[in-house]
Amino acid sequence: VFASRRAYDFIAMAIAEENLPVKIVCALPGLTTGYGPSHQATEDLAIFRGLPDMVVIDPCDACDVAGMVPAMLAHDGPVYARLLRGRVPSVLARHKPDYRFELGRAQLIRDGGDVLVVASGIMTMRALDAAEMLARDGIEVAVLHMPTIKPLDVPTILAEAGRGGRLVVTAENHTVNGGLGEAVARELLLAGVTPAFRMIGLPDAFLEAGALPTLHEMYGLSAARVAERIRGWL
């Protein structure tokens, strides 16, 4: 929140407009702190997606974080990256052993014939957990991980969403306004790909303060709530 709100104009004028190779890496994205609206960067993706030439990264786990660092350094331009704080787990390689972070590329971590979840950040972890819960009910859930929000891997999104008969759900640790969900919906509509479509994200509101497990349950980011909502949409 201290970069996306407090320093935005300086970043826009002194970094983005000049297209300088400055890397902005900030902790506590979305709803990853219980300290309330002053510390909850629930709109940062929307803010930085709007800046020309700004690359935006939302990593899922330790593998993504390790892979995004050299990729950011190699990119000749400004980058905004979310960073998870504390002991960050390694999740993606357990589901896809050959997974490697690639700037601008989405990767299918899990396949399934009933639902496609397009997710970023910690919501990829939650989507994978929810997929395992739903599998017990015979519901097959595919998870497409989008570590780069801008530029968006449009060809992969269209290819996966175009596989007929699946509900497409976006999942993000960000307000439903201006983030991954709206970006994906725009590309689907422009391409004439029109599956049944739903969004999981934070509401258009200033959020409560409290313990994170309670807040994630309250605002629908827990794996159980993700599974519950998908089950209700089918």
PDB file of C-alpha atoms in Angstrom:
ATOM      1  CA  VAL A   1       0.000   0.000   0.000  1.00  0.00           C
ATOM      2  CA  PHE A   2       2.909   2.380   0.638  1.00  0.00           C
ATOM      3  CA  ALA A   3       4.000   2.175  -2.998  1.00  0.00           C
ATOM      4  CA  SER A   4       0.656   1.811  -4.742  1.00  0.00           C
ATOM      5  CA  ARG A   5      -1.012   4.705  -2.907  1.00  0.00           C
ATOM      6  CA  ARG A   6       1.586   6.897  -1.227  1.00  0.00           C
ATOM      7  CA  ALA A   7       4.228   6.930  -3.978  1.00  0.00           C
ATOM      8  CA  TYR A   8       2.076   6.503  -7.068  1.00  0.00           C
ATOM      9  CA  ASP A   9       2.630   9.903  -8.681  1.00  0.00           C
ATOM     10  CA  PHE A  10       6.403   9.707  -8.226  1.00  0.00           C
ATOM     11  CA  ILE A  11       6.418   6.237  -9.806  1.00  0.00           C
ATOM     12  CA  ALA A  12       4.223   7.396 -12.701  1.00  0.00           C
ATOM     13  CA  MET A  13       6.226  10.541 -13.496  1.00  0.00           C
ATOM     14  CA  ALA A  14       9.806   9.610 -12.585  1.00  0.00           C
ATOM     15  CA  ILE A  15       9.846   5.903 -13.506  1.00  0.00           C
ATOM     16  CA  ALA A  16       7.022   4.825 -15.823  1.00  0.00           C
ATOM     17  CA  GLU A  17       6.955   7.886 -18.082  1.00  0.00           C
ATOM     18  CA  GLU A  18      10.730   7.632 -18.526  1.00  0.00           C
ATOM     19  CA  ASN A  19      10.461   3.841 -19.004  1.00  0.00           C
ATOM     20  CA  LEU A  20      13.321   3.313 -16.555  1.00  0.00           C
ATOM     21  CA  PRO A  21      14.423  -0.203 -15.508  1.00  0.00           C
ATOM     22  CA  VAL A  22      13.312   0.302 -11.898  1.00  0.00           C
ATOM     23  CA  LYS A  23      11.941  -2.703 -10.017  1.00  0.00           C
ATOM     24  CA  ILE A  24       9.333  -2.033  -7.322  1.00  0.00           C
ATOM     25  CA  VAL A  25       8.874  -5.027  -5.026  1.00  0.00           C
ATOM     26  CA  CYS A  26       6.326  -4.652  -2.225  1.00  0.00           C
ATOM     27  CA  ALA A  27       5.148  -6.940   0.550  1.00  0.00           C
ATOM     28  CA  LEU A  28       1.668  -7.480   2.010  1.00  0.00           C
ATOM     29  CA  PRO A  29      -0.451  -7.424  -1.178  1.00  0.00           C
ATOM     30  CA  GLY A  30      -4.229  -7.606  -1.117  1.00  0.00           C
ATOM     31  CA  LEU A  31      -5.657  -9.122   2.046  1.00  0.00           C
ATOM     32  CA  THR A  32      -2.426 -10.396   3.613  1.00  0.00           C
ATOM     33  CA  THR A  33      -2.537  -8.187   6.676  1.00  0.00           C
ATOM     34  CA  GLY A  34      -5.245  -7.812   9.279  1.00  0.00           C
ATOM     35  CA  TYR A  35      -4.399  -4.175  10.051  1.00  0.00           C
ATOM     36  CA  GLY A  36      -7.321  -2.733   8.126  1.00  0.00           C
ATOM     37  CA  PRO A  37      -7.692  -0.420   5.103  1.00  0.00           C
ATOM     38  CA  SER A  38      -4.612   1.696   5.863  1.00  0.00           C
ATOM     39  CA  HIS A  39      -2.392  -1.363   5.237  1.00  0.00           C
ATOM     40  CA  GLN A  40      -4.490  -3.498   2.860  1.00  0.00           C
ATOM     41  CA  ALA A  41      -3.368  -2.958  -0.746  1.00  0.00           C
ATOM     42  CA  THR A  42      -6.540  -4.351  -2.271  1.00  0.00           C
ATOM     43  CA  GLU A  43      -6.383  -2.158  -5.411  1.00  0.00           C
ATOM     44  CA  ASP A  44      -2.659  -2.194  -6.278  1.00  0.00           C
ATOM     45  CA  LEU A  45      -2.989  -4.350  -9.403  1.00  0.00           C
ATOM     46  CA  ALA A  46      -5.592  -1.990 -10.851  1.00  0.00           C
ATOM     47  CA  ILE A  47      -3.376   1.014 -10.094  1.00  0.00           C
ATOM     48  CA  PHE A  48      -0.265  -0.368 -11.764  1.00  0.00           C
ATOM     49  CA  ARG A  49      -2.067  -2.080 -14.659  1.00  0.00           C
ATOM     50  CA  GLY A  50      -3.093   1.419 -15.690  1.00  0.00           C
ATOM     51  CA  LEU A  51       0.493   2.649 -16.065  1.00  0.00           C
ATOM     52  CA  PRO A  52       1.911   2.361 -19.591  1.00  0.00           C
ATOM     53  CA  ASP A  53       4.961   0.075 -19.909  1.00  0.00           C
ATOM     54  CA  MET A  54       4.618  -1.214 -16.321  1.00  0.00           C
ATOM     55  CA  VAL A  55       4.980  -4.988 -15.965  1.00  0.00           C
ATOM     56  CA  VAL A  56       2.918  -6.403 -13.075  1.00  0.00           C
ATOM     57  CA  ILE A  57       3.753  -9.702 -11.316  1.00  0.00           C
ATOM     58  CA  ASP A  58       1.717 -11.553  -8.671  1.00  0.00           C
ATOM     59  CA  PRO A  59       3.731 -14.625  -7.551  1.00  0.00           C
ATOM     60  CA  CYS A  60       2.157 -17.670  -5.954  1.00  0.00           C
ATOM     61  CA  ASP A  61       4.961 -19.258  -3.923  1.00  0.00           C
ATOM     62  CA  ALA A  62       8.694 -19.509  -3.220  1.00  0.00           C
ATOM     63  CA  CYS A  63       9.342 -20.991  -6.665  1.00  0.00           C
ATOM     64  CA  ASP A  64       7.705 -17.995  -8.328  1.00  0.00           C
ATOM     65  CA  VAL A  65       9.558 -15.518  -6.126  1.00  0.00           C
ATOM     66  CA  ALA A  66      12.931 -17.125  -6.884  1.00  0.00           C
ATOM     67  CA  GLY A  67      12.170 -17.225 -10.596  1.00  0.00           C
ATOM     68  CA  MET A  68      10.787 -13.725 -10.926  1.00  0.00           C
ATOM     69  CA  VAL A  69      13.916 -11.984  -9.582  1.00  0.00           C
ATOM     70  CA  PRO A  70      16.255 -12.768 -12.520  1.00  0.00           C
ATOM     71  CA  ALA A  71      13.356 -12.274 -14.946  1.00  0.00           C
ATOM     72  CA  MET A  72      12.703  -8.788 -13.559  1.00  0.00           C
ATOM     73  CA  LEU A  73      16.375  -7.883 -13.740  1.00  0.00           C
ATOM     74  CA  ALA A  74      16.546  -9.017 -17.360  1.00  0.00           C
ATOM     75  CA  HIS A  75      13.510  -6.930 -18.329  1.00  0.00           C
ATOM     76  CA  ASP A  76      14.502  -3.526 -19.710  1.00  0.00           C
ATOM     77  CA  GLY A  77      11.751  -1.476 -18.153  1.00  0.00           C
ATOM     78  CA  PRO A  78       9.779  -0.845 -14.946  1.00  0.00           C
ATOM     79  CA  VAL A  79       8.266  -3.731 -12.992  1.00  0.00           C
ATOM     80  CA  TYR A  80       5.870  -3.835 -10.053  1.00  0.00           C
ATOM     81  CA  ALA A  81       5.913  -7.131  -8.170  1.00  0.00           C
ATOM     82  CA  ARG A  82       3.955  -8.291  -5.168  1.00  0.00           C
ATOM     83  CA  LEU A  83       5.984 -10.110  -2.519  1.00  0.00           C
ATOM     84  CA  LEU A  84       4.791 -12.599   0.066  1.00  0.00           C
ATOM     85  CA  ARG A  85       6.234 -12.030   3.537  1.00  0.00           C
ATOM     86  CA  GLY A  86       7.574 -14.591   6.018  1.00  0.00           C
ATOM     87  CA  ARG A  87       8.014 -18.312   5.362  1.00  0.00           C
ATOM     88  CA  VAL A  88       6.712 -18.673   1.825  1.00  0.00           C
ATOM     89  CA  PRO A  89       5.780 -22.280   0.913  1.00  0.00           C
ATOM     90  CA  SER A  90       6.715 -24.088  -2.300  1.00  0.00           C
ATOM     91  CA  VAL A  91       3.458 -25.287  -3.857  1.00  0.00           C
ATOM     92  CA  LEU A  92       3.581 -25.218  -7.646  1.00  0.00           C
ATOM     93  CA  ALA A  93       6.384 -27.764  -8.089  1.00  0.00           C
ATOM     94  CA  ARG A  94       4.440 -30.301  -6.002  1.00  0.00           C
ATOM     95  CA  HIS A  95       1.657 -30.225  -8.587  1.00  0.00           C
ATOM     96  CA  LYS A  96       3.835 -29.589 -11.667  1.00  0.00           C
ATOM     97  CA  PRO A  97       7.438 -30.761 -11.058  1.00  0.00           C
ATOM     98  CA  ASP A  98       8.797 -29.014 -14.155  1.00  0.00           C
ATOM     99  CA  TYR A  99       7.247 -25.646 -13.256  1.00  0.00           C
ATOM    100  CA  ARG A 100       9.488 -22.618 -13.838  1.00  0.00           C
ATOM    101  CA  PHE A 101       8.461 -18.969 -13.674  1.00  0.00           C
ATOM    102  CA  GLU A 102       8.404 -17.271 -17.072  1.00  0.00           C
ATOM    103  CA  LEU A 103       7.624 -13.577 -17.434  1.00  0.00           C
ATOM    104  CA  GLY A 104       4.387 -13.066 -19.360  1.00  0.00           C
ATOM    105  CA  ARG A 105       3.468 -16.741 -19.469  1.00  0.00           C
ATOM    106  CA  ALA A 106       0.572 -18.573 -17.813  1.00  0.00           C
ATOM    107  CA  GLN A 107       0.912 -22.259 -17.013  1.00  0.00           C
ATOM    108  CA  LEU A 108      -1.665 -24.985 -16.502  1.00  0.00           C
ATOM    109  CA  ILE A 109      -0.843 -26.504 -13.106  1.00  0.00           C
ATOM    110  CA  ARG A 110      -3.757 -28.935 -12.970  1.00  0.00           C
ATOM    111  CA  ASP A 111      -6.200 -30.094 -15.650  1.00  0.00           C
ATOM    112  CA  GLY A 112      -9.888 -30.887 -15.317  1.00  0.00           C
ATOM    113  CA  GLY A 113     -12.987 -31.103 -17.449  1.00  0.00           C
ATOM    114  CA  ASP A 114     -15.664 -29.268 -15.425  1.00  0.00           C
ATOM    115  CA  VAL A 115     -14.165 -25.962 -14.273  1.00  0.00           C
ATOM    116  CA  LEU A 116     -11.199 -23.781 -15.260  1.00  0.00           C
ATOM    117  CA  VAL A 117      -9.886 -21.511 -12.496  1.00  0.00           C
ATOM    118  CA  VAL A 118      -7.595 -18.721 -13.721  1.00  0.00           C
ATOM    119  CA  ALA A 119      -5.712 -17.564 -10.635  1.00  0.00           C
ATOM    120  CA  SER A 120      -2.760 -15.498  -9.463  1.00  0.00           C
ATOM    121  CA  GLY A 121      -0.808 -15.045  -6.244  1.00  0.00           C
ATOM    122  CA  ILE A 122      -1.952 -16.883  -3.155  1.00  0.00           C
ATOM    123  CA  MET A 123      -5.251 -17.654  -4.856  1.00  0.00           C
ATOM    124  CA  THR A 124      -3.488 -20.198  -7.050  1.00  0.00           C
ATOM    125  CA  MET A 125      -2.639 -22.071  -3.836  1.00  0.00           C
ATOM    126  CA  ARG A 126      -6.253 -21.799  -2.688  1.00  0.00           C
ATOM    127  CA  ALA A 127      -7.564 -22.897  -6.085  1.00  0.00           C
ATOM    128  CA  LEU A 128      -5.360 -26.010  -6.020  1.00  0.00           C
ATOM    129  CA  ASP A 129      -6.582 -26.883  -2.515  1.00  0.00           C
ATOM    130  CA  ALA A 130     -10.191 -26.264  -3.553  1.00  0.00           C
ATOM    131  CA  ALA A 131      -9.693 -28.481  -6.618  1.00  0.00           C
ATOM    132  CA  GLU A 132      -8.658 -31.362  -4.365  1.00  0.00           C
ATOM    133  CA  MET A 133     -11.733 -30.814  -2.169  1.00  0.00           C
ATOM    134  CA  LEU A 134     -14.049 -30.768  -5.190  1.00  0.00           C
ATOM    135  CA  ALA A 135     -12.412 -33.863  -6.680  1.00  0.00           C
ATOM    136  CA  ARG A 136     -13.872 -35.841  -3.761  1.00  0.00           C
ATOM    137  CA  ASP A 137     -17.307 -34.892  -5.119  1.00  0.00           C
ATOM    138  CA  GLY A 138     -16.358 -35.933  -8.644  1.00  0.00           C
ATOM    139  CA  ILE A 139     -15.880 -32.340  -9.864  1.00  0.00           C
ATOM    140  CA  GLU A 140     -12.813 -31.890 -12.066  1.00  0.00           C
ATOM    141  CA  VAL A 141     -11.150 -28.486 -11.670  1.00  0.00           C
ATOM    142  CA  ALA A 142      -8.314 -27.205 -13.843  1.00  0.00           C
ATOM    143  CA  VAL A 143      -6.055 -24.450 -12.463  1.00  0.00           C
ATOM    144  CA  LEU A 144      -4.330 -21.994 -14.800  1.00  0.00           C
ATOM    145  CA  HIS A 145      -1.712 -19.967 -12.924  1.00  0.00           C
ATOM    146  CA  MET A 146      -1.183 -16.358 -14.089  1.00  0.00           C
ATOM    147  CA  PRO A 147       1.918 -15.020 -12.319  1.00  0.00           C
ATOM    148  CA  THR A 148       2.128 -12.083 -14.723  1.00  0.00           C
ATOM    149  CA  ILE A 149      -0.899  -9.799 -14.707  1.00  0.00           C
ATOM    150  CA  LYS A 150       0.589  -7.427 -17.274  1.00  0.00           C
ATOM    151  CA  PRO A 151       1.417  -8.401 -19.974  1.00  0.00           C
ATOM    152  CA  LEU A 152      -1.326 -11.013 -19.884  1.00  0.00           C
ATOM    153  CA  ASP A 153      -0.815 -14.342 -21.612  1.00  0.00           C
ATOM    154  CA  VAL A 154      -3.846 -13.929 -23.843  1.00  0.00           C
ATOM    155  CA  PRO A 155      -3.220 -16.891 -26.199  1.00  0.00           C
ATOM    156  CA  THR A 156      -3.111 -19.363 -23.298  1.00  0.00           C
ATOM    157  CA  ILE A 157      -6.229 -17.873 -21.698  1.00  0.00           C
ATOM    158  CA  LEU A 158      -8.170 -18.103 -24.956  1.00  0.00           C
ATOM    159  CA  ALA A 159      -6.956 -21.635 -25.671  1.00  0.00           C
ATOM    160  CA  GLU A 160      -7.949 -22.938 -22.227  1.00  0.00           C
ATOM    161  CA  ALA A 161     -11.218 -20.984 -21.956  1.00  0.00           C
ATOM    162  CA  GLY A 162     -12.110 -22.076 -25.469  1.00  0.00           C
ATOM    163  CA  ARG A 163     -12.182 -25.733 -24.487  1.00  0.00           C
ATOM    164  CA  GLY A 164     -15.959 -26.070 -24.461  1.00  0.00           C
ATOM    165  CA  GLY A 165     -18.241 -26.967 -21.600  1.00  0.00           C
ATOM    166  CA  ARG A 166     -16.182 -25.643 -18.680  1.00  0.00           C
ATOM    167  CA  LEU A 167     -17.171 -22.946 -16.235  1.00  0.00           C
ATOM    168  CA  VAL A 168     -14.396 -20.310 -16.162  1.00  0.00           C
ATOM    169  CA  VAL A 169     -13.652 -18.713 -12.775  1.00  0.00           C
ATOM    170  CA  THR A 170     -11.020 -16.103 -11.983  1.00  0.00           C
ATOM    171  CA  ALA A 171      -9.563 -15.986  -8.471  1.00  0.00           C
ATOM    172  CA  GLU A 172      -7.457 -13.132  -7.124  1.00  0.00           C
ATOM    173  CA  ASN A 173      -6.351 -11.583  -3.844  1.00  0.00           C
ATOM    174  CA  HIS A 174      -7.470  -8.150  -5.039  1.00  0.00           C
ATOM    175  CA  THR A 175     -10.645  -6.167  -5.501  1.00  0.00           C
ATOM    176  CA  VAL A 176     -12.859  -7.437  -8.323  1.00  0.00           C
ATOM    177  CA  ASN A 177     -12.429  -3.987  -9.887  1.00  0.00           C
ATOM    178  CA  GLY A 178      -9.532  -3.596 -12.308  1.00  0.00           C
ATOM    179  CA  GLY A 179      -7.569  -6.751 -11.553  1.00  0.00           C
ATOM    180  CA  LEU A 180      -7.110 -10.202 -13.065  1.00  0.00           C
ATOM    181  CA  GLY A 181     -10.815 -10.985 -13.384  1.00  0.00           C
ATOM    182  CA  GLU A 182     -11.675  -7.918 -15.423  1.00  0.00           C
ATOM    183  CA  ALA A 183      -8.529  -8.341 -17.530  1.00  0.00           C
ATOM    184  CA  VAL A 184      -9.470 -11.933 -18.406  1.00  0.00           C
ATOM    185  CA  ALA A 185     -13.119 -11.031 -19.056  1.00  0.00           C
ATOM    186  CA  ARG A 186     -12.051  -8.272 -21.459  1.00  0.00           C
ATOM    187  CA  GLU A 187      -9.874 -10.593 -23.523  1.00  0.00           C
ATOM    188  CA  LEU A 188     -12.550 -13.289 -23.674  1.00  0.00           C
ATOM    189  CA  LEU A 189     -15.174 -10.814 -24.832  1.00  0.00           C
ATOM    190  CA  LEU A 190     -12.903  -9.202 -27.438  1.00  0.00           C
ATOM    191  CA  ALA A 191     -12.055 -12.628 -28.865  1.00  0.00           C
ATOM    192  CA  GLY A 192     -15.665 -13.802 -28.898  1.00  0.00           C
ATOM    193  CA  VAL A 193     -14.937 -16.624 -26.448  1.00  0.00           C
ATOM    194  CA  THR A 194     -17.972 -16.740 -24.159  1.00  0.00           C
ATOM    195  CA  PRO A 195     -17.967 -19.529 -21.572  1.00  0.00           C
ATOM    196  CA  ALA A 196     -19.996 -19.274 -18.384  1.00  0.00           C
ATOM    197  CA  PHE A 197     -17.840 -16.869 -16.324  1.00  0.00           C
ATOM    198  CA  ARG A 198     -17.572 -16.007 -12.632  1.00  0.00           C
ATOM    199  CA  MET A 199     -15.122 -13.999 -10.483  1.00  0.00           C
ATOM    200  CA  ILE A 200     -13.708 -14.616  -7.005  1.00  0.00           C
ATOM    201  CA  GLY A 201     -12.043 -11.610  -5.436  1.00  0.00           C
ATOM    202  CA  LEU A 202     -12.370  -8.967  -2.763  1.00  0.00           C
ATOM    203  CA  PRO A 203     -15.430  -6.698  -2.676  1.00  0.00           C
ATOM    204  CA  ASP A 204     -15.485  -3.058  -3.728  1.00  0.00           C
ATOM    205  CA  ALA A 205     -15.179  -1.906  -0.132  1.00  0.00           C
ATOM    206  CA  PHE A 206     -12.747  -0.992   2.623  1.00  0.00           C
ATOM    207  CA  LEU A 207     -12.165  -4.239   4.482  1.00  0.00           C
ATOM    208  CA  GLU A 208     -12.324  -5.127   8.165  1.00  0.00           C
ATOM    209  CA  ALA A 209      -9.353  -5.556  10.506  1.00  0.00           C
ATOM    210  CA  GLY A 210      -8.821  -8.869  12.255  1.00  0.00           C
ATOM    211  CA  ALA A 211      -7.122 -12.265  12.162  1.00  0.00           C
ATOM    212  CA  LEU A 212      -6.276 -13.336   8.616  1.00  0.00           C
ATOM    213  CA  PRO A 213      -7.981 -16.763   8.712  1.00  0.00           C
ATOM    214  CA  THR A 214     -11.187 -15.056   9.847  1.00  0.00           C
ATOM    215  CA  LEU A 215     -10.897 -12.361   7.176  1.00  0.00           C
ATOM    216  CA  HIS A 216     -10.135 -14.861   4.395  1.00  0.00           C
ATOM    217  CA  GLU A 217     -13.181 -16.870   5.383  1.00  0.00           C
ATOM    218  CA  MET A 218     -15.302 -13.714   5.622  1.00  0.00           C
ATOM    219  CA  TYR A 219     -14.283 -12.419   2.198  1.00  0.00           C
ATOM    220  CA  GLY A 220     -14.256 -15.751   0.386  1.00  0.00           C
ATOM    221  CA  LEU A 221     -10.511 -16.288  -0.100  1.00  0.00           C
ATOM    222  CA  SER A 222     -10.166 -19.508   1.919  1.00  0.00           C
ATOM    223  CA  ALA A 223      -9.933 -22.786   0.026  1.00  0.00           C
ATOM    224  CA  ALA A 224     -13.187 -23.987   1.597  1.00  0.00           C
ATOM    225  CA  ARG A 225     -15.047 -20.857   0.499  1.00  0.00           C
ATOM    226  CA  VAL A 226     -13.590 -21.101  -3.011  1.00  0.00           C
ATOM    227  CA  ALA A 227     -14.766 -24.719  -3.249  1.00  0.00           C
ATOM    228  CA  GLU A 228     -18.171 -23.784  -1.847  1.00  0.00           C
ATOM    229  CA  ARG A 229     -18.708 -21.029  -4.419  1.00  0.00           C
ATOM    230  CA  ILE A 230     -17.618 -23.163  -7.355  1.00  0.00           C
ATOM    231  CA  ARG A 231     -19.896 -25.989  -6.214  1.00  0.00           C
ATOM    232  CA  GLY A 232     -22.785 -23.512  -6.023  1.00  0.00           C
ATOM    233  CA  TRP A 233     -22.185 -22.242  -9.562  1.00  0.00           C
ATOM    234  CA  LEU A 234     -22.264 -25.687 -11.164  1.00  0.00           C
TER     235      LEU A 234
END
